[in-house]
Amino acid sequence: MRFMSGLLQVVFFLAVVWASLLAAGLISNDLPWSDSPGMGTRLLTYLSTNVAETTPDTAFPELRPRTYAAPAALMFDVARRAAEALHWELSTVEPEERKIEAVVTTRVIKFKDDVTIWVEADGEERSTLFARSASRVGKSDLGANTRHLMNLFETVDIIAPVTAIVDKEEVTEEAQTSPEAMPTKSATPPATEDPSRE
């Protein structure tokens, strides 16, 4: 009986520690809990996936591709400078393909997350920024990859010329009145020469 009581105390202690670490991870990533699609869906997503990527039809507003009133070459340079400002380790920078691959090391446990950034031209004076962040280990990222992409977009918006920033509401209105105005290109990054690096 005493053994069972001690075992239950250990299990309870471990459960409390695990729940505390989980809560600390979710809180430290400073995620937009009150935004669409709601806290329940967000919590389930952050606990069940280890990837965040931009797609035009995502239910998560912060993960929609960003459109800029600037040439793709300029926005590629801005994205590169943003990644450097965030102190990410740039492993690949390909100006011709307008693609960047970087490694983000998490602060607490020092996990490595792989980020791919690419810019696609929408004419000569307009471009769209896409990004994908994926954890190397684990089945849950507690929203860390979403936070990486949010940090990237926030930093890009600081570095980009003010005239390049396109109002998100303007993009939403364009999509409602003219679906072809929204990025419809594949949200898949340009292929690398070595496919084994995925």
PDB file of N, CA, C and O in Angstrom, residues 92-168:
ATOM      1  N   THR A  92      21.693  28.246 -46.696  1.00  0.00           N
ATOM      2  CA  THR A  92      21.607  28.401 -48.147  1.00  0.00           C
ATOM      3  C   THR A  92      21.002  29.754 -48.478  1.00  0.00           C
ATOM      4  O   THR A  92      19.958  30.116 -47.933  1.00  0.00           O
ATOM      5  N   VAL A  93      21.655  30.491 -49.361  1.00  0.00           N
ATOM      6  CA  VAL A  93      21.120  31.754 -49.878  1.00  0.00           C
ATOM      7  C   VAL A  93      21.250  31.696 -51.388  1.00  0.00           C
ATOM      8  O   VAL A  93      22.359  31.685 -51.921  1.00  0.00           O
ATOM      9  N   GLU A  94      20.124  31.625 -52.086  1.00  0.00           N
ATOM     10  CA  GLU A  94      20.126  31.484 -53.535  1.00  0.00           C
ATOM     11  C   GLU A  94      19.383  32.655 -54.173  1.00  0.00           C
ATOM     12  O   GLU A  94      18.160  32.602 -54.366  1.00  0.00           O
ATOM     13  N   PRO A  95      20.110  33.737 -54.507  1.00  0.00           N
ATOM     14  CA  PRO A  95      19.462  34.933 -55.071  1.00  0.00           C
ATOM     15  C   PRO A  95      18.703  34.663 -56.366  1.00  0.00           C
ATOM     16  O   PRO A  95      17.639  35.258 -56.595  1.00  0.00           O
ATOM     17  N   GLU A  96      19.227  33.792 -57.225  1.00  0.00           N
ATOM     18  CA  GLU A  96      18.554  33.549 -58.501  1.00  0.00           C
ATOM     19  C   GLU A  96      17.198  32.888 -58.298  1.00  0.00           C
ATOM     20  O   GLU A  96      16.237  33.196 -59.007  1.00  0.00           O
ATOM     21  N   GLU A  97      17.121  31.975 -57.341  1.00  0.00           N
ATOM     22  CA  GLU A  97      15.842  31.315 -57.046  1.00  0.00           C
ATOM     23  C   GLU A  97      15.055  32.070 -55.980  1.00  0.00           C
ATOM     24  O   GLU A  97      13.925  31.698 -55.664  1.00  0.00           O
ATOM     25  N   ARG A  98      15.686  33.107 -55.414  1.00  0.00           N
ATOM     26  CA  ARG A  98      15.085  33.896 -54.329  1.00  0.00           C
ATOM     27  C   ARG A  98      14.640  32.983 -53.185  1.00  0.00           C
ATOM     28  O   ARG A  98      13.502  33.029 -52.719  1.00  0.00           O
ATOM     29  N   LYS A  99      15.579  32.159 -52.735  1.00  0.00           N
ATOM     30  CA  LYS A  99      15.295  31.170 -51.694  1.00  0.00           C
ATOM     31  C   LYS A  99      16.378  31.208 -50.620  1.00  0.00           C
ATOM     32  O   LYS A  99      17.566  31.346 -50.919  1.00  0.00           O
ATOM     33  N   ILE A 100      15.946  31.083 -49.371  1.00  0.00           N
ATOM     34  CA  ILE A 100      16.854  31.073 -48.217  1.00  0.00           C
ATOM     35  C   ILE A 100      16.500  29.877 -47.346  1.00  0.00           C
ATOM     36  O   ILE A 100      15.322  29.619 -47.085  1.00  0.00           O
ATOM     37  N   GLU A 101      17.521  29.168 -46.898  1.00  0.00           N
ATOM     38  CA  GLU A 101      17.322  28.112 -45.906  1.00  0.00           C
ATOM     39  C   GLU A 101      18.113  28.504 -44.664  1.00  0.00           C
ATOM     40  O   GLU A 101      19.277  28.917 -44.770  1.00  0.00           O
ATOM     41  N   ALA A 102      17.475  28.386 -43.511  1.00  0.00           N
ATOM     42  CA  ALA A 102      18.116  28.801 -42.261  1.00  0.00           C
ATOM     43  C   ALA A 102      17.799  27.804 -41.160  1.00  0.00           C
ATOM     44  O   ALA A 102      16.856  27.019 -41.257  1.00  0.00           O
ATOM     45  N   VAL A 103      18.622  27.855 -40.121  1.00  0.00           N
ATOM     46  CA  VAL A 103      18.415  27.008 -38.948  1.00  0.00           C
ATOM     47  C   VAL A 103      18.201  27.923 -37.749  1.00  0.00           C
ATOM     48  O   VAL A 103      18.986  28.847 -37.506  1.00  0.00           O
ATOM     49  N   VAL A 104      17.123  27.658 -37.010  1.00  0.00           N
ATOM     50  CA  VAL A 104      16.827  28.416 -35.798  1.00  0.00           C
ATOM     51  C   VAL A 104      17.055  27.500 -34.609  1.00  0.00           C
ATOM     52  O   VAL A 104      16.530  26.383 -34.569  1.00  0.00           O
ATOM     53  N   THR A 105      17.843  27.951 -33.661  1.00  0.00           N
ATOM     54  CA  THR A 105      18.080  27.179 -32.436  1.00  0.00           C
ATOM     55  C   THR A 105      17.211  27.756 -31.329  1.00  0.00           C
ATOM     56  O   THR A 105      17.305  28.942 -31.019  1.00  0.00           O
ATOM     57  N   THR A 106      16.347  26.910 -30.753  1.00  0.00           N
ATOM     58  CA  THR A 106      15.457  27.405 -29.699  1.00  0.00           C
ATOM     59  C   THR A 106      16.262  27.786 -28.461  1.00  0.00           C
ATOM     60  O   THR A 106      17.317  27.216 -28.189  1.00  0.00           O
ATOM     61  N   ARG A 107      15.729  28.728 -27.707  1.00  0.00           N
ATOM     62  CA  ARG A 107      16.472  29.289 -26.585  1.00  0.00           C
ATOM     63  C   ARG A 107      16.664  28.324 -25.422  1.00  0.00           C
ATOM     64  O   ARG A 107      17.747  28.227 -24.867  1.00  0.00           O
ATOM     65  N   VAL A 108      15.614  27.635 -25.042  1.00  0.00           N
ATOM     66  CA  VAL A 108      15.677  26.863 -23.801  1.00  0.00           C
ATOM     67  C   VAL A 108      16.342  25.506 -23.991  1.00  0.00           C
ATOM     68  O   VAL A 108      17.376  25.218 -23.394  1.00  0.00           O
ATOM     69  N   ILE A 109      15.776  24.659 -24.839  1.00  0.00           N
ATOM     70  CA  ILE A 109      16.282  23.289 -24.959  1.00  0.00           C
ATOM     71  C   ILE A 109      17.268  23.145 -26.113  1.00  0.00           C
ATOM     72  O   ILE A 109      17.848  22.092 -26.311  1.00  0.00           O
ATOM     73  N   LYS A 110      17.466  24.235 -26.900  1.00  0.00           N
ATOM     74  CA  LYS A 110      18.422  24.240 -28.012  1.00  0.00           C
ATOM     75  C   LYS A 110      18.053  23.266 -29.125  1.00  0.00           C
ATOM     76  O   LYS A 110      18.926  22.674 -29.751  1.00  0.00           O
ATOM     77  N   PHE A 111      16.747  23.093 -29.365  1.00  0.00           N
ATOM     78  CA  PHE A 111      16.309  22.309 -30.510  1.00  0.00           C
ATOM     79  C   PHE A 111      16.634  23.075 -31.787  1.00  0.00           C
ATOM     80  O   PHE A 111      16.681  24.306 -31.795  1.00  0.00           O
ATOM     81  N   LYS A 112      16.815  22.353 -32.885  1.00  0.00           N
ATOM     82  CA  LYS A 112      17.082  22.963 -34.184  1.00  0.00           C
ATOM     83  C   LYS A 112      15.816  22.891 -35.036  1.00  0.00           C
ATOM     84  O   LYS A 112      15.239  21.819 -35.214  1.00  0.00           O
ATOM     85  N   ASP A 113      15.395  24.020 -35.564  1.00  0.00           N
ATOM     86  CA  ASP A 113      14.255  24.080 -36.476  1.00  0.00           C
ATOM     87  C   ASP A 113      14.741  24.598 -37.823  1.00  0.00           C
ATOM     88  O   ASP A 113      15.563  25.520 -37.882  1.00  0.00           O
ATOM     89  N   ASP A 114      14.246  24.002 -38.894  1.00  0.00           N
ATOM     90  CA  ASP A 114      14.656  24.382 -40.250  1.00  0.00           C
ATOM     91  C   ASP A 114      13.618  25.314 -40.867  1.00  0.00           C
ATOM     92  O   ASP A 114      12.431  24.986 -40.923  1.00  0.00           O
ATOM     93  N   VAL A 115      14.081  26.467 -41.330  1.00  0.00           N
ATOM     94  CA  VAL A 115      13.202  27.454 -41.944  1.00  0.00           C
ATOM     95  C   VAL A 115      13.586  27.635 -43.413  1.00  0.00           C
ATOM     96  O   VAL A 115      14.770  27.761 -43.736  1.00  0.00           O
ATOM     97  N   THR A 116      12.583  27.624 -44.274  1.00  0.00           N
ATOM     98  CA  THR A 116      12.785  27.920 -45.693  1.00  0.00           C
ATOM     99  C   THR A 116      11.963  29.157 -46.031  1.00  0.00           C
ATOM    100  O   THR A 116      10.781  29.242 -45.675  1.00  0.00           O
ATOM    101  N   ILE A 117      12.602  30.116 -46.692  1.00  0.00           N
ATOM    102  CA  ILE A 117      11.953  31.366 -47.076  1.00  0.00           C
ATOM    103  C   ILE A 117      12.110  31.508 -48.585  1.00  0.00           C
ATOM    104  O   ILE A 117      13.206  31.276 -49.112  1.00  0.00           O
ATOM    105  N   TRP A 118      11.045  31.869 -49.274  1.00  0.00           N
ATOM    106  CA  TRP A 118      11.191  32.125 -50.706  1.00  0.00           C
ATOM    107  C   TRP A 118      10.237  33.227 -51.137  1.00  0.00           C
ATOM    108  O   TRP A 118       9.192  33.439 -50.540  1.00  0.00           O
ATOM    109  N   VAL A 119      10.656  33.947 -52.172  1.00  0.00           N
ATOM    110  CA  VAL A 119       9.894  35.087 -52.676  1.00  0.00           C
ATOM    111  C   VAL A 119       9.515  34.813 -54.120  1.00  0.00           C
ATOM    112  O   VAL A 119      10.363  34.416 -54.924  1.00  0.00           O
ATOM    113  N   GLU A 120       8.253  35.038 -54.438  1.00  0.00           N
ATOM    114  CA  GLU A 120       7.780  34.860 -55.807  1.00  0.00           C
ATOM    115  C   GLU A 120       7.301  36.194 -56.354  1.00  0.00           C
ATOM    116  O   GLU A 120       6.656  36.968 -55.653  1.00  0.00           O
ATOM    117  N   ALA A 121       7.653  36.453 -57.617  1.00  0.00           N
ATOM    118  CA  ALA A 121       7.269  37.699 -58.272  1.00  0.00           C
ATOM    119  C   ALA A 121       5.810  37.638 -58.702  1.00  0.00           C
ATOM    120  O   ALA A 121       5.350  36.627 -59.224  1.00  0.00           O
ATOM    121  N   ASP A 122       5.091  38.734 -58.466  1.00  0.00           N
ATOM    122  CA  ASP A 122       3.726  38.910 -58.972  1.00  0.00           C
ATOM    123  C   ASP A 122       3.751  40.140 -59.877  1.00  0.00           C
ATOM    124  O   ASP A 122       3.245  41.196 -59.532  1.00  0.00           O
ATOM    125  N   GLY A 123       4.419  40.009 -61.008  1.00  0.00           N
ATOM    126  CA  GLY A 123       4.661  41.164 -61.871  1.00  0.00           C
ATOM    127  C   GLY A 123       5.994  41.798 -61.510  1.00  0.00           C
ATOM    128  O   GLY A 123       6.757  41.261 -60.705  1.00  0.00           O
ATOM    129  N   GLU A 124       6.266  42.958 -62.090  1.00  0.00           N
ATOM    130  CA  GLU A 124       7.566  43.608 -61.875  1.00  0.00           C
ATOM    131  C   GLU A 124       7.654  44.354 -60.550  1.00  0.00           C
ATOM    132  O   GLU A 124       8.733  44.482 -59.976  1.00  0.00           O
ATOM    133  N   GLU A 125       6.546  44.853 -60.062  1.00  0.00           N
ATOM    134  CA  GLU A 125       6.575  45.712 -58.877  1.00  0.00           C
ATOM    135  C   GLU A 125       5.783  45.151 -57.703  1.00  0.00           C
ATOM    136  O   GLU A 125       5.371  45.887 -56.813  1.00  0.00           O
ATOM    137  N   ARG A 126       5.561  43.847 -57.705  1.00  0.00           N
ATOM    138  CA  ARG A 126       4.803  43.231 -56.608  1.00  0.00           C
ATOM    139  C   ARG A 126       5.367  41.833 -56.381  1.00  0.00           C
ATOM    140  O   ARG A 126       5.756  41.146 -57.321  1.00  0.00           O
ATOM    141  N   SER A 127       5.406  41.405 -55.145  1.00  0.00           N
ATOM    142  CA  SER A 127       5.967  40.087 -54.838  1.00  0.00           C
ATOM    143  C   SER A 127       5.299  39.515 -53.587  1.00  0.00           C
ATOM    144  O   SER A 127       4.671  40.240 -52.818  1.00  0.00           O
ATOM    145  N   THR A 128       5.455  38.212 -53.435  1.00  0.00           N
ATOM    146  CA  THR A 128       4.846  37.517 -52.296  1.00  0.00           C
ATOM    147  C   THR A 128       5.909  36.724 -51.557  1.00  0.00           C
ATOM    148  O   THR A 128       6.717  36.029 -52.174  1.00  0.00           O
ATOM    149  N   LEU A 129       5.888  36.854 -50.247  1.00  0.00           N
ATOM    150  CA  LEU A 129       6.846  36.180 -49.382  1.00  0.00           C
ATOM    151  C   LEU A 129       6.185  34.948 -48.767  1.00  0.00           C
ATOM    152  O   LEU A 129       5.124  35.042 -48.142  1.00  0.00           O
ATOM    153  N   PHE A 130       6.815  33.794 -48.971  1.00  0.00           N
ATOM    154  CA  PHE A 130       6.358  32.536 -48.391  1.00  0.00           C
ATOM    155  C   PHE A 130       7.414  32.045 -47.400  1.00  0.00           C
ATOM    156  O   PHE A 130       8.600  32.383 -47.519  1.00  0.00           O
ATOM    157  N   ALA A 131       7.006  31.211 -46.454  1.00  0.00           N
ATOM    158  CA  ALA A 131       7.969  30.645 -45.512  1.00  0.00           C
ATOM    159  C   ALA A 131       7.424  29.352 -44.918  1.00  0.00           C
ATOM    160  O   ALA A 131       6.209  29.151 -44.849  1.00  0.00           O
ATOM    161  N   ARG A 132       8.349  28.519 -44.486  1.00  0.00           N
ATOM    162  CA  ARG A 132       7.988  27.253 -43.830  1.00  0.00           C
ATOM    163  C   ARG A 132       9.011  26.990 -42.734  1.00  0.00           C
ATOM    164  O   ARG A 132      10.218  27.173 -42.931  1.00  0.00           O
ATOM    165  N   SER A 133       8.536  26.569 -41.574  1.00  0.00           N
ATOM    166  CA  SER A 133       9.423  26.242 -40.458  1.00  0.00           C
ATOM    167  C   SER A 133       9.022  24.883 -39.911  1.00  0.00           C
ATOM    168  O   SER A 133       7.842  24.626 -39.672  1.00  0.00           O
ATOM    169  N   ALA A 134      10.014  24.003 -39.725  1.00  0.00           N
ATOM    170  CA  ALA A 134       9.731  22.639 -39.268  1.00  0.00           C
ATOM    171  C   ALA A 134      10.760  22.205 -38.235  1.00  0.00           C
ATOM    172  O   ALA A 134      11.958  22.452 -38.380  1.00  0.00           O
ATOM    173  N   SER A 135      10.273  21.532 -37.197  1.00  0.00           N
ATOM    174  CA  SER A 135      11.159  21.007 -36.165  1.00  0.00           C
ATOM    175  C   SER A 135      11.821  19.725 -36.652  1.00  0.00           C
ATOM    176  O   SER A 135      11.215  18.940 -37.373  1.00  0.00           O
ATOM    177  N   ARG A 136      13.050  19.513 -36.229  1.00  0.00           N
ATOM    178  CA  ARG A 136      13.758  18.290 -36.603  1.00  0.00           C
ATOM    179  C   ARG A 136      13.347  17.109 -35.747  1.00  0.00           C
ATOM    180  O   ARG A 136      13.425  15.966 -36.189  1.00  0.00           O
ATOM    181  N   VAL A 137      12.931  17.373 -34.524  1.00  0.00           N
ATOM    182  CA  VAL A 137      12.536  16.281 -33.620  1.00  0.00           C
ATOM    183  C   VAL A 137      11.189  16.603 -32.992  1.00  0.00           C
ATOM    184  O   VAL A 137      10.782  17.761 -32.909  1.00  0.00           O
ATOM    185  N   GLY A 138      10.503  15.565 -32.544  1.00  0.00           N
ATOM    186  CA  GLY A 138       9.246  15.739 -31.840  1.00  0.00           C
ATOM    187  C   GLY A 138       8.047  15.831 -32.761  1.00  0.00           C
ATOM    188  O   GLY A 138       8.173  16.129 -33.949  1.00  0.00           O
ATOM    189  N   LYS A 139       6.884  15.580 -32.203  1.00  0.00           N
ATOM    190  CA  LYS A 139       5.636  15.649 -32.954  1.00  0.00           C
ATOM    191  C   LYS A 139       4.833  16.893 -32.601  1.00  0.00           C
ATOM    192  O   LYS A 139       3.784  17.144 -33.179  1.00  0.00           O
ATOM    193  N   SER A 140       5.317  17.664 -31.661  1.00  0.00           N
ATOM    194  CA  SER A 140       4.638  18.885 -31.239  1.00  0.00           C
ATOM    195  C   SER A 140       5.682  19.976 -31.060  1.00  0.00           C
ATOM    196  O   SER A 140       6.768  19.724 -30.542  1.00  0.00           O
ATOM    197  N   ASP A 141       5.355  21.178 -31.505  1.00  0.00           N
ATOM    198  CA  ASP A 141       6.327  22.273 -31.365  1.00  0.00           C
ATOM    199  C   ASP A 141       5.859  23.360 -30.408  1.00  0.00           C
ATOM    200  O   ASP A 141       6.549  24.348 -30.195  1.00  0.00           O
ATOM    201  N   LEU A 142       4.653  23.192 -29.834  1.00  0.00           N
ATOM    202  CA  LEU A 142       4.082  24.174 -28.892  1.00  0.00           C
ATOM    203  C   LEU A 142       3.995  25.561 -29.524  1.00  0.00           C
ATOM    204  O   LEU A 142       4.040  26.570 -28.831  1.00  0.00           O
ATOM    205  N   GLY A 143       3.891  25.593 -30.846  1.00  0.00           N
ATOM    206  CA  GLY A 143       3.760  26.863 -31.550  1.00  0.00           C
ATOM    207  C   GLY A 143       5.071  27.543 -31.868  1.00  0.00           C
ATOM    208  O   GLY A 143       5.081  28.669 -32.364  1.00  0.00           O
ATOM    209  N   ALA A 144       6.203  26.876 -31.613  1.00  0.00           N
ATOM    210  CA  ALA A 144       7.512  27.507 -31.837  1.00  0.00           C
ATOM    211  C   ALA A 144       7.715  27.866 -33.310  1.00  0.00           C
ATOM    212  O   ALA A 144       8.246  28.939 -33.628  1.00  0.00           O
ATOM    213  N   ASN A 145       7.303  26.982 -34.222  1.00  0.00           N
ATOM    214  CA  ASN A 145       7.504  27.265 -35.639  1.00  0.00           C
ATOM    215  C   ASN A 145       6.631  28.422 -36.114  1.00  0.00           C
ATOM    216  O   ASN A 145       7.059  29.240 -36.933  1.00  0.00           O
ATOM    217  N   THR A 146       5.429  28.517 -35.567  1.00  0.00           N
ATOM    218  CA  THR A 146       4.581  29.669 -35.866  1.00  0.00           C
ATOM    219  C   THR A 146       5.247  30.945 -35.381  1.00  0.00           C
ATOM    220  O   THR A 146       5.266  31.959 -36.083  1.00  0.00           O
ATOM    221  N   ARG A 147       5.829  30.899 -34.190  1.00  0.00           N
ATOM    222  CA  ARG A 147       6.519  32.068 -33.652  1.00  0.00           C
ATOM    223  C   ARG A 147       7.711  32.452 -34.533  1.00  0.00           C
ATOM    224  O   ARG A 147       7.948  33.643 -34.778  1.00  0.00           O
ATOM    225  N   HIS A 148       8.450  31.468 -35.059  1.00  0.00           N
ATOM    226  CA  HIS A 148       9.566  31.788 -35.959  1.00  0.00           C
ATOM    227  C   HIS A 148       9.068  32.606 -37.153  1.00  0.00           C
ATOM    228  O   HIS A 148       9.676  33.614 -37.527  1.00  0.00           O
ATOM    229  N   LEU A 149       7.968  32.148 -37.763  1.00  0.00           N
ATOM    230  CA  LEU A 149       7.461  32.840 -38.949  1.00  0.00           C
ATOM    231  C   LEU A 149       6.902  34.209 -38.587  1.00  0.00           C
ATOM    232  O   LEU A 149       7.079  35.173 -39.345  1.00  0.00           O
ATOM    233  N   MET A 150       6.263  34.321 -37.429  1.00  0.00           N
ATOM    234  CA  MET A 150       5.774  35.627 -36.993  1.00  0.00           C
ATOM    235  C   MET A 150       6.938  36.592 -36.775  1.00  0.00           C
ATOM    236  O   MET A 150       6.868  37.767 -37.160  1.00  0.00           O
ATOM    237  N   ASN A 151       8.020  36.095 -36.169  1.00  0.00           N
ATOM    238  CA  ASN A 151       9.208  36.932 -35.972  1.00  0.00           C
ATOM    239  C   ASN A 151       9.780  37.380 -37.309  1.00  0.00           C
ATOM    240  O   ASN A 151      10.194  38.536 -37.475  1.00  0.00           O
ATOM    241  N   LEU A 152       9.812  36.454 -38.266  1.00  0.00           N
ATOM    242  CA  LEU A 152      10.324  36.785 -39.600  1.00  0.00           C
ATOM    243  C   LEU A 152       9.501  37.894 -40.236  1.00  0.00           C
ATOM    244  O   LEU A 152      10.051  38.909 -40.697  1.00  0.00           O
ATOM    245  N   PHE A 153       8.175  37.733 -40.260  1.00  0.00           N
ATOM    246  CA  PHE A 153       7.317  38.722 -40.918  1.00  0.00           C
ATOM    247  C   PHE A 153       7.376  40.071 -40.212  1.00  0.00           C
ATOM    248  O   PHE A 153       7.377  41.114 -40.870  1.00  0.00           O
ATOM    249  N   GLU A 154       7.429  40.041 -38.891  1.00  0.00           N
ATOM    250  CA  GLU A 154       7.524  41.304 -38.145  1.00  0.00           C
ATOM    251  C   GLU A 154       8.827  42.026 -38.472  1.00  0.00           C
ATOM    252  O   GLU A 154       8.843  43.255 -38.640  1.00  0.00           O
ATOM    253  N   THR A 155       9.915  41.289 -38.576  1.00  0.00           N
ATOM    254  CA  THR A 155      11.214  41.891 -38.875  1.00  0.00           C
ATOM    255  C   THR A 155      11.271  42.373 -40.321  1.00  0.00           C
ATOM    256  O   THR A 155      11.821  43.448 -40.606  1.00  0.00           O
ATOM    257  N   VAL A 156      10.707  41.595 -41.229  1.00  0.00           N
ATOM    258  CA  VAL A 156      10.638  42.026 -42.636  1.00  0.00           C
ATOM    259  C   VAL A 156       9.889  43.344 -42.736  1.00  0.00           C
ATOM    260  O   VAL A 156      10.316  44.268 -43.442  1.00  0.00           O
ATOM    261  N   ASP A 157       8.774  43.457 -42.026  1.00  0.00           N
ATOM    262  CA  ASP A 157       7.977  44.682 -42.094  1.00  0.00           C
ATOM    263  C   ASP A 157       8.709  45.888 -41.509  1.00  0.00           C
ATOM    264  O   ASP A 157       8.431  47.024 -41.886  1.00  0.00           O
ATOM    265  N   ILE A 158       9.646  45.639 -40.605  1.00  0.00           N
ATOM    266  CA  ILE A 158      10.454  46.729 -40.059  1.00  0.00           C
ATOM    267  C   ILE A 158      11.505  47.174 -41.069  1.00  0.00           C
ATOM    268  O   ILE A 158      11.763  48.370 -41.255  1.00  0.00           O
ATOM    269  N   ILE A 159      12.105  46.204 -41.765  1.00  0.00           N
ATOM    270  CA  ILE A 159      13.196  46.501 -42.694  1.00  0.00           C
ATOM    271  C   ILE A 159      12.684  46.989 -44.046  1.00  0.00           C
ATOM    272  O   ILE A 159      13.305  47.851 -44.680  1.00  0.00           O
ATOM    273  N   ALA A 160      11.557  46.467 -44.502  1.00  0.00           N
ATOM    274  CA  ALA A 160      11.036  46.806 -45.834  1.00  0.00           C
ATOM    275  C   ALA A 160      10.683  48.291 -45.922  1.00  0.00           C
ATOM    276  O   ALA A 160      10.268  48.904 -44.934  1.00  0.00           O
ATOM    277  N   PRO A 161      10.834  48.871 -47.111  1.00  0.00           N
ATOM    278  CA  PRO A 161      10.405  50.271 -47.287  1.00  0.00           C
ATOM    279  C   PRO A 161       8.920  50.406 -46.950  1.00  0.00           C
ATOM    280  O   PRO A 161       8.127  49.511 -47.237  1.00  0.00           O
ATOM    281  N   VAL A 162       8.561  51.529 -46.342  1.00  0.00           N
ATOM    282  CA  VAL A 162       7.178  51.745 -45.938  1.00  0.00           C
ATOM    283  C   VAL A 162       6.244  51.624 -47.137  1.00  0.00           C
ATOM    284  O   VAL A 162       5.135  51.094 -47.032  1.00  0.00           O
ATOM    285  N   THR A 163       6.697  52.074 -48.285  1.00  0.00           N
ATOM    286  CA  THR A 163       5.854  52.030 -49.483  1.00  0.00           C
ATOM    287  C   THR A 163       5.616  50.603 -49.976  1.00  0.00           C
ATOM    288  O   THR A 163       4.727  50.367 -50.789  1.00  0.00           O
ATOM    289  N   ALA A 164       6.407  49.637 -49.482  1.00  0.00           N
ATOM    290  CA  ALA A 164       6.261  48.248 -49.930  1.00  0.00           C
ATOM    291  C   ALA A 164       5.193  47.497 -49.148  1.00  0.00           C
ATOM    292  O   ALA A 164       4.677  46.487 -49.612  1.00  0.00           O
ATOM    293  N   ILE A 165       4.857  48.002 -47.967  1.00  0.00           N
ATOM    294  CA  ILE A 165       3.914  47.283 -47.109  1.00  0.00           C
ATOM    295  C   ILE A 165       2.507  47.385 -47.688  1.00  0.00           C
ATOM    296  O   ILE A 165       1.982  48.474 -47.897  1.00  0.00           O
ATOM    297  N   VAL A 166       1.914  46.246 -47.940  1.00  0.00           N
ATOM    298  CA  VAL A 166       0.541  46.194 -48.442  1.00  0.00           C
ATOM    299  C   VAL A 166      -0.376  45.883 -47.269  1.00  0.00           C
ATOM    300  O   VAL A 166      -0.153  44.921 -46.532  1.00  0.00           O
ATOM    301  N   ASP A 167      -1.383  46.703 -47.090  1.00  0.00           N
ATOM    302  CA  ASP A 167      -2.340  46.521 -45.995  1.00  0.00           C
ATOM    303  C   ASP A 167      -2.991  45.149 -46.110  1.00  0.00           C
ATOM    304  O   ASP A 167      -3.509  44.778 -47.161  1.00  0.00           O
ATOM    305  N   LYS A 168      -2.985  44.393 -45.005  1.00  0.00           N
ATOM    306  CA  LYS A 168      -3.582  43.050 -45.014  1.00  0.00           C
ATOM    307  C   LYS A 168      -5.066  43.101 -45.361  1.00  0.00           C
ATOM    308  O   LYS A 168      -5.591  42.220 -46.027  1.00  0.00           O
TER     309      LYS A 168
END
